Structures are given as structure tokens and as C-alpha cells.
């Protein structure tokens, strides 16, 4: 079976008026259906840039990216992005209208069907009681849940999550991570998740790609993360191993 997402030898550059900045260099990985695939690396290693490229917003200078065997040439409803910022919702629309919006515009779904689907996903993230509220009345964690419901309601092939919980307090962050895993258990969606937290990568991912500091290159891939557990201390051991891999030379495969 071929991979859902295939990233092959991808170099991403930004051209500013004074310089060319290489964000990632010849990065390759592939994501299978139902993977919780994490891109992990220090600040500035190009994780967000990679995610935006998969989203179709940045074109590679070299290499290629394919989803379902098709070359990625621009954004599409098969890939939905969820960002860190709390202001990604439309402030003049209610929770329900925010979740319905891309269903009506990108999917061109009839209003009644869009509303039914939006309500179902709002319920999945536990926000039915605020369905008619406006974003400014919600907490940061609730806004992120709405953004997740909106992304999931589109039923994309892959959810692209860029540090979605990084701006939350520690307790809310943990709750949101648990809820995301709970949702995954229910629907087995595919997610490409960016973080610079090793603990979060281990908690969320079943596979983790380690990227070197700027410019980002693949250091190693950690597989079978699901087998580690907090109880027997294997999660703590893996955390230490990943830390050593990320911050030591030379790169070794795990
Ligand atoms: N719009 C831009 N123009 C020029 N350079 C950029 C732009 N966006 C990012 N960069 C540079 O590209 C490199 C990778 O940035 P990117 O945001 O992808 O890293 P990151 O790993 O996601 O970092 P963080 O965890 O801090 O968000 C950095 O050196 C950054 O300064």
C-alpha cells in the first residue's frame, strides 16, 4: 500500500530582499493512513515551513511532495491546517457558523447537511453548550477545540497541526492532548503534528521525525512510539534518548 503523504528530498527556501534562507534541506518522510506523525525539532529548524509546504502554501526549491499519489501544487480541502494562534476563528461568526463556514465554501455542502455535520463535530470536542457563542467569549482551549472541530468536520485526508496547544496553560494543554487522542481512538484520522516539546511528541505521536537545527535535516525517525508507557518508565527513557539524538553529533538512526 502506498503512503498517504510522501515527502521526498524537499528543500524549502525563503527569498527576502537581502538573503536566501534555507529552512529545510532534503527532508524526506512518508505518512501512512491513521498515523499520528510528529515533526520534532528545535525552534527555527523549519517545522512550520514544512507543514505550510504540505499545506500547499510554499513550493519546494527541490524535491517533491505527493498526497494520495498526486503532486501537491497548492492548498486543497484534502489537507486542513490548525494553527497555534487563538485568533484563527472568524470573530463575527458563532462557533456553529465558524465550523460550517469551510463546509459551505470549500465543500459546497447544502446548508442543512453542513449544519448537521458541524454540530456532530462540535459535540465530539465537547462544545455543544457554546454552539451559539462568539469566539471572544471562549477560553483559549475552547477556541482551539473549535478550530479542531472545524478542521475535522471537513473530513480531510490529513490534519496539519502546527503547535496547536503551545499557547495553552499546562493543565489545559494536557487535557487537549488527551482529547485529541480520544478523538483519534474514535475516528483514526491522520495527523501531521508539529511540536518542539519532546514530551508532547511522545504523547501524541506513533511516529516521530527528528529534525536538526537550522536548516532542518532529518536526524532520525522514531517508530513504534505507541509501545512506550509512563508506567514502566519507558516513556522517560525514550524522552532522554530523543533529547540526546536531537542535541548530539553525529546523527544516528534509532
Ligand atoms: N516568511 C519568512 N521569511 C523569511 N524567513 C522565514 C520566514 N518564515 C520562517 N523563516 C525562517 O525559516 C527558518 C525556519 O522557520 P520555521 O518557522 O519553519 O521554524 P520552526 O521549526 O517552525 O520554528 P518554531 O518552533 O520557532 O516555530 C527560520 O530560520 C526562520 O527564521
mmCIF file of C-alpha atoms and ligand atoms in Angstrom:
data_model
loop_
_atom_site.group_PDB
_atom_site.id
_atom_site.type_symbol
_atom_site.label_atom_id
_atom_site.label_comp_id
_atom_site.label_asym_id
_atom_site.label_seq_id
_atom_site.Cartn_x
_atom_site.Cartn_y
_atom_site.Cartn_z
ATOM 1 C CA UNK A 1 0.000 0.000 0.000
ATOM 2 C CA UNK A 2 1.445 3.409 -0.933
ATOM 3 C CA UNK A 3 1.823 6.157 1.664
ATOM 4 C CA UNK A 4 -0.878 8.782 2.074
ATOM 5 C CA UNK A 5 1.710 11.570 2.108
ATOM 6 C CA UNK A 6 5.099 11.276 0.531
ATOM 7 C CA UNK A 7 7.740 13.983 1.064
ATOM 8 C CA UNK A 8 10.859 13.299 -0.929
ATOM 9 C CA UNK A 9 14.126 15.266 -0.743
ATOM 10 C CA UNK A 10 12.388 18.563 -0.034
ATOM 11 C CA UNK A 11 14.391 21.767 0.304
ATOM 12 C CA UNK A 12 12.447 24.878 1.267
ATOM 13 C CA UNK A 13 13.829 28.383 0.945
ATOM 14 C CA UNK A 14 12.642 31.886 1.706
ATOM 15 C CA UNK A 15 13.884 34.649 -0.550
ATOM 16 C CA UNK A 16 13.953 38.034 1.136
ATOM 17 C CA UNK A 17 15.231 41.248 -0.450
ATOM 18 C CA UNK A 18 18.637 40.761 1.180
ATOM 19 C CA UNK A 19 19.116 36.998 1.569
ATOM 20 C CA UNK A 20 18.028 33.484 0.759
ATOM 21 C CA UNK A 21 17.192 31.486 3.886
ATOM 22 C CA UNK A 22 17.205 27.706 3.689
ATOM 23 C CA UNK A 23 14.562 26.462 6.113
ATOM 24 C CA UNK A 24 14.825 22.715 5.393
ATOM 25 C CA UNK A 25 17.284 20.717 3.350
ATOM 26 C CA UNK A 26 16.431 17.499 1.504
ATOM 27 C CA UNK A 27 13.894 16.308 4.020
ATOM 28 C CA UNK A 28 12.098 13.071 3.294
ATOM 29 C CA UNK A 29 9.401 11.131 5.132
ATOM 30 C CA UNK A 30 6.152 9.385 4.427
ATOM 31 C CA UNK A 31 2.928 9.306 6.389
ATOM 32 C CA UNK A 32 0.545 6.357 6.289
ATOM 33 C CA UNK A 33 -3.200 6.477 6.873
ATOM 34 C CA UNK A 34 -4.102 6.824 10.561
ATOM 35 C CA UNK A 35 -0.558 7.830 11.515
ATOM 36 C CA UNK A 36 -0.064 10.400 14.231
ATOM 37 C CA UNK A 37 3.142 11.630 12.671
ATOM 38 C CA UNK A 38 5.121 14.238 14.619
ATOM 39 C CA UNK A 39 7.740 16.644 13.280
ATOM 40 C CA UNK A 40 10.000 17.420 16.231
ATOM 41 C CA UNK A 41 12.950 19.771 16.345
ATOM 42 C CA UNK A 42 14.334 22.929 17.928
ATOM 43 C CA UNK A 43 12.946 26.364 17.172
ATOM 44 C CA UNK A 44 13.838 27.522 13.667
ATOM 45 C CA UNK A 45 14.507 24.080 12.188
ATOM 46 C CA UNK A 46 11.756 24.551 9.637
ATOM 47 C CA UNK A 47 8.877 22.518 11.104
ATOM 48 C CA UNK A 48 6.227 25.155 10.375
ATOM 49 C CA UNK A 49 7.683 25.768 6.937
ATOM 50 C CA UNK A 50 7.435 22.043 6.156
ATOM 51 C CA UNK A 51 3.833 21.962 7.341
ATOM 52 C CA UNK A 52 2.960 25.002 5.216
ATOM 53 C CA UNK A 53 4.588 23.321 2.210
ATOM 54 C CA UNK A 54 2.484 20.190 2.753
ATOM 55 C CA UNK A 55 -0.497 22.553 3.051
ATOM 56 C CA UNK A 56 0.402 23.829 -0.422
ATOM 57 C CA UNK A 57 1.350 27.365 0.644
ATOM 58 C CA UNK A 58 5.105 27.135 -0.125
ATOM 59 C CA UNK A 59 6.678 25.463 -3.147
ATOM 60 C CA UNK A 60 9.831 23.359 -2.689
ATOM 61 C CA UNK A 61 13.086 24.546 -4.287
ATOM 62 C CA UNK A 62 13.945 20.900 -4.766
ATOM 63 C CA UNK A 63 12.251 17.579 -4.168
ATOM 64 C CA UNK A 64 8.580 16.725 -4.381
ATOM 65 C CA UNK A 65 5.546 16.139 -2.224
ATOM 66 C CA UNK A 66 2.630 13.883 -3.070
ATOM 67 C CA UNK A 67 -0.679 13.228 -1.380
ATOM 68 C CA UNK A 68 -2.594 10.134 -2.475
ATOM 69 C CA UNK A 69 -0.051 9.878 -5.304
ATOM 70 C CA UNK A 70 -0.869 13.375 -6.608
ATOM 71 C CA UNK A 71 1.716 16.133 -6.680
ATOM 72 C CA UNK A 72 0.940 18.926 -4.183
ATOM 73 C CA UNK A 73 0.636 22.112 -6.213
ATOM 74 C CA UNK A 74 -1.446 24.290 -3.889
ATOM 75 C CA UNK A 75 -3.849 24.241 -0.936
ATOM 76 C CA UNK A 76 -6.763 21.803 -1.008
ATOM 77 C CA UNK A 77 -9.661 20.567 1.111
ATOM 78 C CA UNK A 78 -7.836 17.236 1.480
ATOM 79 C CA UNK A 79 -5.435 18.986 3.915
ATOM 80 C CA UNK A 80 -6.748 21.142 6.773
ATOM 81 C CA UNK A 81 -4.408 23.273 8.883
ATOM 82 C CA UNK A 82 -4.811 24.082 12.571
ATOM 83 C CA UNK A 83 -2.547 26.767 13.976
ATOM 84 C CA UNK A 84 -1.235 27.756 17.383
ATOM 85 C CA UNK A 85 -2.890 31.177 17.371
ATOM 86 C CA UNK A 86 -6.233 31.599 19.116
ATOM 87 C CA UNK A 87 -7.372 34.150 16.510
ATOM 88 C CA UNK A 88 -7.807 31.665 13.675
ATOM 89 C CA UNK A 89 -11.609 31.753 14.085
ATOM 90 C CA UNK A 90 -13.791 34.362 12.413
ATOM 91 C CA UNK A 91 -14.721 36.711 15.292
ATOM 92 C CA UNK A 92 -18.026 37.808 13.782
ATOM 93 C CA UNK A 93 -19.317 34.250 13.437
ATOM 94 C CA UNK A 94 -20.625 31.921 16.141
ATOM 95 C CA UNK A 95 -18.975 28.589 16.936
ATOM 96 C CA UNK A 96 -21.506 26.818 14.722
ATOM 97 C CA UNK A 97 -21.052 29.272 11.847
ATOM 98 C CA UNK A 98 -17.248 29.002 12.126
ATOM 99 C CA UNK A 99 -17.358 25.215 11.823
ATOM 100 C CA UNK A 100 -19.911 25.383 8.991
ATOM 101 C CA UNK A 101 -18.008 28.017 7.019
ATOM 102 C CA UNK A 102 -15.484 25.831 5.106
ATOM 103 C CA UNK A 103 -18.142 23.144 4.600
ATOM 104 C CA UNK A 104 -20.290 25.720 2.786
ATOM 105 C CA UNK A 105 -17.477 27.402 0.869
ATOM 106 C CA UNK A 106 -14.846 24.746 0.107
ATOM 107 C CA UNK A 107 -17.077 21.663 0.151
ATOM 108 C CA UNK A 108 -20.158 23.496 -1.230
ATOM 109 C CA UNK A 109 -22.359 21.402 1.004
ATOM 110 C CA UNK A 110 -26.093 22.218 1.351
ATOM 111 C CA UNK A 111 -26.675 24.331 4.481
ATOM 112 C CA UNK A 112 -28.716 21.697 6.300
ATOM 113 C CA UNK A 113 -26.126 18.989 5.744
ATOM 114 C CA UNK A 114 -23.281 21.344 6.747
ATOM 115 C CA UNK A 115 -25.110 22.259 9.961
ATOM 116 C CA UNK A 116 -25.701 18.605 10.845
ATOM 117 C CA UNK A 117 -22.079 17.739 10.300
ATOM 118 C CA UNK A 118 -20.819 20.827 12.148
ATOM 119 C CA UNK A 119 -22.999 20.046 15.170
ATOM 120 C CA UNK A 120 -21.729 16.460 15.226
ATOM 121 C CA UNK A 121 -18.081 17.565 15.340
ATOM 122 C CA UNK A 122 -18.795 20.308 17.877
ATOM 123 C CA UNK A 123 -20.267 17.586 20.060
ATOM 124 C CA UNK A 124 -17.179 15.409 19.538
ATOM 125 C CA UNK A 125 -14.978 18.174 21.007
ATOM 126 C CA UNK A 126 -17.454 18.707 23.874
ATOM 127 C CA UNK A 127 -18.623 22.204 22.955
ATOM 128 C CA UNK A 128 -22.333 21.735 22.290
ATOM 129 C CA UNK A 129 -23.249 24.116 25.113
ATOM 130 C CA UNK A 130 -21.388 27.013 23.401
ATOM 131 C CA UNK A 131 -22.549 26.304 19.862
ATOM 132 C CA UNK A 132 -24.110 29.781 19.561
ATOM 133 C CA UNK A 133 -21.335 31.674 21.347
ATOM 134 C CA UNK A 134 -18.862 34.038 19.672
ATOM 135 C CA UNK A 135 -15.101 33.345 19.814
ATOM 136 C CA UNK A 136 -14.281 36.271 22.137
ATOM 137 C CA UNK A 137 -16.385 34.665 24.886
ATOM 138 C CA UNK A 138 -14.381 31.409 24.797
ATOM 139 C CA UNK A 139 -11.159 30.401 26.569
ATOM 140 C CA UNK A 140 -8.011 29.628 24.568
ATOM 141 C CA UNK A 141 -8.548 25.887 24.960
ATOM 142 C CA UNK A 142 -12.141 26.168 23.755
ATOM 143 C CA UNK A 143 -11.083 28.191 20.709
ATOM 144 C CA UNK A 144 -8.550 25.502 19.818
ATOM 145 C CA UNK A 145 -11.260 22.835 20.169
ATOM 146 C CA UNK A 146 -13.457 24.820 17.752
ATOM 147 C CA UNK A 147 -10.546 25.035 15.290
ATOM 148 C CA UNK A 148 -10.053 21.260 15.610
ATOM 149 C CA UNK A 149 -13.790 20.622 15.098
ATOM 150 C CA UNK A 150 -13.730 22.875 12.032
ATOM 151 C CA UNK A 151 -10.742 21.016 10.572
ATOM 152 C CA UNK A 152 -12.128 17.581 11.358
ATOM 153 C CA UNK A 153 -15.617 18.408 10.036
ATOM 154 C CA UNK A 154 -14.071 18.787 6.589
ATOM 155 C CA UNK A 155 -13.009 15.150 6.897
ATOM 156 C CA UNK A 156 -9.701 15.851 5.179
ATOM 157 C CA UNK A 157 -7.221 13.119 4.274
ATOM 158 C CA UNK A 158 -4.791 14.656 6.736
ATOM 159 C CA UNK A 159 -4.950 17.231 9.538
ATOM 160 C CA UNK A 160 -1.924 19.536 9.710
ATOM 161 C CA UNK A 161 -1.440 20.819 13.267
ATOM 162 C CA UNK A 162 1.175 23.492 13.982
ATOM 163 C CA UNK A 163 1.837 23.512 17.742
ATOM 164 C CA UNK A 164 -1.915 23.776 18.370
ATOM 165 C CA UNK A 165 -1.591 23.589 22.165
ATOM 166 C CA UNK A 166 1.635 25.563 22.670
ATOM 167 C CA UNK A 167 -0.080 28.741 23.845
ATOM 168 C CA UNK A 168 -2.261 26.972 26.436
ATOM 169 C CA UNK A 169 -1.531 26.643 30.152
ATOM 170 C CA UNK A 170 -0.008 23.281 31.156
ATOM 171 C CA UNK A 171 -3.230 21.793 32.534
ATOM 172 C CA UNK A 172 -5.398 22.765 29.561
ATOM 173 C CA UNK A 173 -2.665 21.616 27.217
ATOM 174 C CA UNK A 174 -2.693 18.154 28.792
ATOM 175 C CA UNK A 175 -6.500 17.988 28.592
ATOM 176 C CA UNK A 176 -6.443 18.992 24.916
ATOM 177 C CA UNK A 177 -3.785 16.351 24.164
ATOM 178 C CA UNK A 178 -5.915 13.699 25.891
ATOM 179 C CA UNK A 179 -8.995 14.804 23.961
ATOM 180 C CA UNK A 180 -7.133 14.678 20.656
ATOM 181 C CA UNK A 181 -6.048 11.100 21.394
ATOM 182 C CA UNK A 182 -9.621 10.255 22.402
ATOM 183 C CA UNK A 183 -10.874 11.642 19.069
ATOM 184 C CA UNK A 184 -8.201 9.652 17.259
ATOM 185 C CA UNK A 185 -9.372 6.483 19.013
ATOM 186 C CA UNK A 186 -12.888 7.169 17.741
ATOM 187 C CA UNK A 187 -12.099 8.087 14.131
ATOM 188 C CA UNK A 188 -8.452 7.083 13.405
ATOM 189 C CA UNK A 189 -7.824 10.256 11.386
ATOM 190 C CA UNK A 190 -4.357 11.003 10.007
ATOM 191 C CA UNK A 191 -2.454 13.882 11.553
ATOM 192 C CA UNK A 192 0.863 15.580 10.896
ATOM 193 C CA UNK A 193 1.678 17.363 14.149
ATOM 194 C CA UNK A 194 4.443 19.913 14.732
ATOM 195 C CA UNK A 195 5.961 20.485 18.155
ATOM 196 C CA UNK A 196 9.242 21.378 19.789
ATOM 197 C CA UNK A 197 8.259 19.570 23.007
ATOM 198 C CA UNK A 198 9.747 16.072 23.283
ATOM 199 C CA UNK A 199 7.152 15.072 25.899
ATOM 200 C CA UNK A 200 4.298 16.223 23.654
ATOM 201 C CA UNK A 201 5.783 14.366 20.667
ATOM 202 C CA UNK A 202 5.911 11.124 22.665
ATOM 203 C CA UNK A 203 2.399 11.614 23.974
ATOM 204 C CA UNK A 204 0.786 12.469 20.628
ATOM 205 C CA UNK A 205 2.800 10.546 18.060
ATOM 206 C CA UNK A 206 3.039 6.960 16.944
ATOM 207 C CA UNK A 207 5.965 8.067 14.739
ATOM 208 C CA UNK A 208 8.332 10.959 15.339
ATOM 209 C CA UNK A 209 10.684 12.559 12.826
ATOM 210 C CA UNK A 210 13.619 14.328 14.482
ATOM 211 C CA UNK A 211 14.941 17.385 12.662
ATOM 212 C CA UNK A 212 18.330 19.009 13.174
ATOM 213 C CA UNK A 213 18.680 22.716 13.963
ATOM 214 C CA UNK A 214 18.581 25.280 11.175
ATOM 215 C CA UNK A 215 18.485 24.312 8.360
ATOM 216 C CA UNK A 216 16.287 21.335 9.204
ATOM 217 C CA UNK A 217 17.573 17.962 8.047
ATOM 218 C CA UNK A 218 16.293 14.553 9.092
ATOM 219 C CA UNK A 219 18.256 13.249 12.069
ATOM 220 C CA UNK A 220 16.307 10.116 12.803
ATOM 221 C CA UNK A 221 12.845 8.628 12.831
ATOM 222 C CA UNK A 222 11.438 7.057 15.970
ATOM 223 C CA UNK A 223 8.851 4.401 15.269
ATOM 224 C CA UNK A 224 6.522 2.373 17.472
ATOM 225 C CA UNK A 225 6.134 5.199 19.976
ATOM 226 C CA UNK A 226 2.799 3.640 20.998
ATOM 227 C CA UNK A 227 4.705 0.846 22.706
ATOM 228 C CA UNK A 228 6.215 3.159 25.338
ATOM 229 C CA UNK A 229 4.329 3.863 28.534
ATOM 230 C CA UNK A 230 4.605 6.167 31.505
ATOM 231 C CA UNK A 231 4.033 3.292 33.944
ATOM 232 C CA UNK A 232 7.123 1.229 33.219
ATOM 233 C CA UNK A 233 9.360 4.271 32.718
ATOM 234 C CA UNK A 234 9.931 3.583 29.004
ATOM 235 C CA UNK A 235 8.463 6.979 28.062
ATOM 236 C CA UNK A 236 11.028 8.710 30.265
ATOM 237 C CA UNK A 237 13.830 6.624 28.725
ATOM 238 C CA UNK A 238 12.633 7.468 25.200
ATOM 239 C CA UNK A 239 12.468 11.153 26.138
ATOM 240 C CA UNK A 240 16.121 11.026 27.202
ATOM 241 C CA UNK A 241 17.143 9.134 24.041
ATOM 242 C CA UNK A 242 15.367 11.663 21.818
ATOM 243 C CA UNK A 243 16.956 14.528 23.713
ATOM 244 C CA UNK A 244 20.410 13.004 23.189
ATOM 245 C CA UNK A 245 19.706 12.380 19.494
ATOM 246 C CA UNK A 246 18.485 15.927 18.945
ATOM 247 C CA UNK A 247 21.342 17.630 20.715
ATOM 248 C CA UNK A 248 24.320 15.410 19.972
ATOM 249 C CA UNK A 249 26.509 14.782 16.932
ATOM 250 C CA UNK A 250 26.798 12.773 14.805
ATOM 251 C CA UNK A 251 23.259 11.838 13.777
ATOM 252 C CA UNK A 252 22.375 8.201 14.354
ATOM 253 C CA UNK A 253 19.309 6.226 13.402
ATOM 254 C CA UNK A 254 17.127 4.882 16.169
HETATM 255 N N1 LIG B 1 8.374 34.378 5.988
HETATM 256 C C1 LIG B 1 9.675 34.117 6.200
HETATM 257 N N2 LIG B 1 10.636 34.822 5.564
HETATM 258 C C2 LIG B 1 11.943 34.574 5.766
HETATM 259 N N3 LIG B 1 12.406 33.609 6.599
HETATM 260 C C3 LIG B 1 11.496 32.876 7.258
HETATM 261 C C4 LIG B 1 10.089 33.088 7.102
HETATM 262 N N4 LIG B 1 9.431 32.200 7.909
HETATM 263 C C5 LIG B 1 10.390 31.466 8.525
HETATM 264 N N5 LIG B 1 11.628 31.866 8.142
HETATM 265 C C6 LIG B 1 12.904 31.295 8.575
HETATM 266 O O1 LIG B 1 12.942 29.921 8.188
HETATM 267 C C7 LIG B 1 13.511 29.126 9.232
HETATM 268 C C8 LIG B 1 12.515 28.063 9.676
HETATM 269 O O2 LIG B 1 11.398 28.688 10.307
HETATM 270 P P1 LIG B 1 10.135 27.869 10.845
HETATM 271 O O3 LIG B 1 9.173 28.844 11.417
HETATM 272 O O4 LIG B 1 9.668 26.945 9.804
HETATM 273 O O5 LIG B 1 10.818 27.016 12.012
HETATM 274 P P2 LIG B 1 10.133 26.201 13.199
HETATM 275 O O6 LIG B 1 10.952 24.957 13.363
HETATM 276 O O7 LIG B 1 8.687 26.013 12.930
HETATM 277 O O8 LIG B 1 10.357 27.152 14.431
HETATM 278 P P3 LIG B 1 9.416 27.466 15.712
HETATM 279 O O9 LIG B 1 9.345 26.188 16.515
HETATM 280 O O10 LIG B 1 10.145 28.555 16.416
HETATM 281 O O11 LIG B 1 8.083 27.892 15.170
HETATM 282 C C9 LIG B 1 13.923 30.094 10.345
HETATM 283 O O12 LIG B 1 15.274 30.421 10.175
HETATM 284 C C10 LIG B 1 13.042 31.301 10.089
HETATM 285 O O13 LIG B 1 13.680 32.474 10.523
#
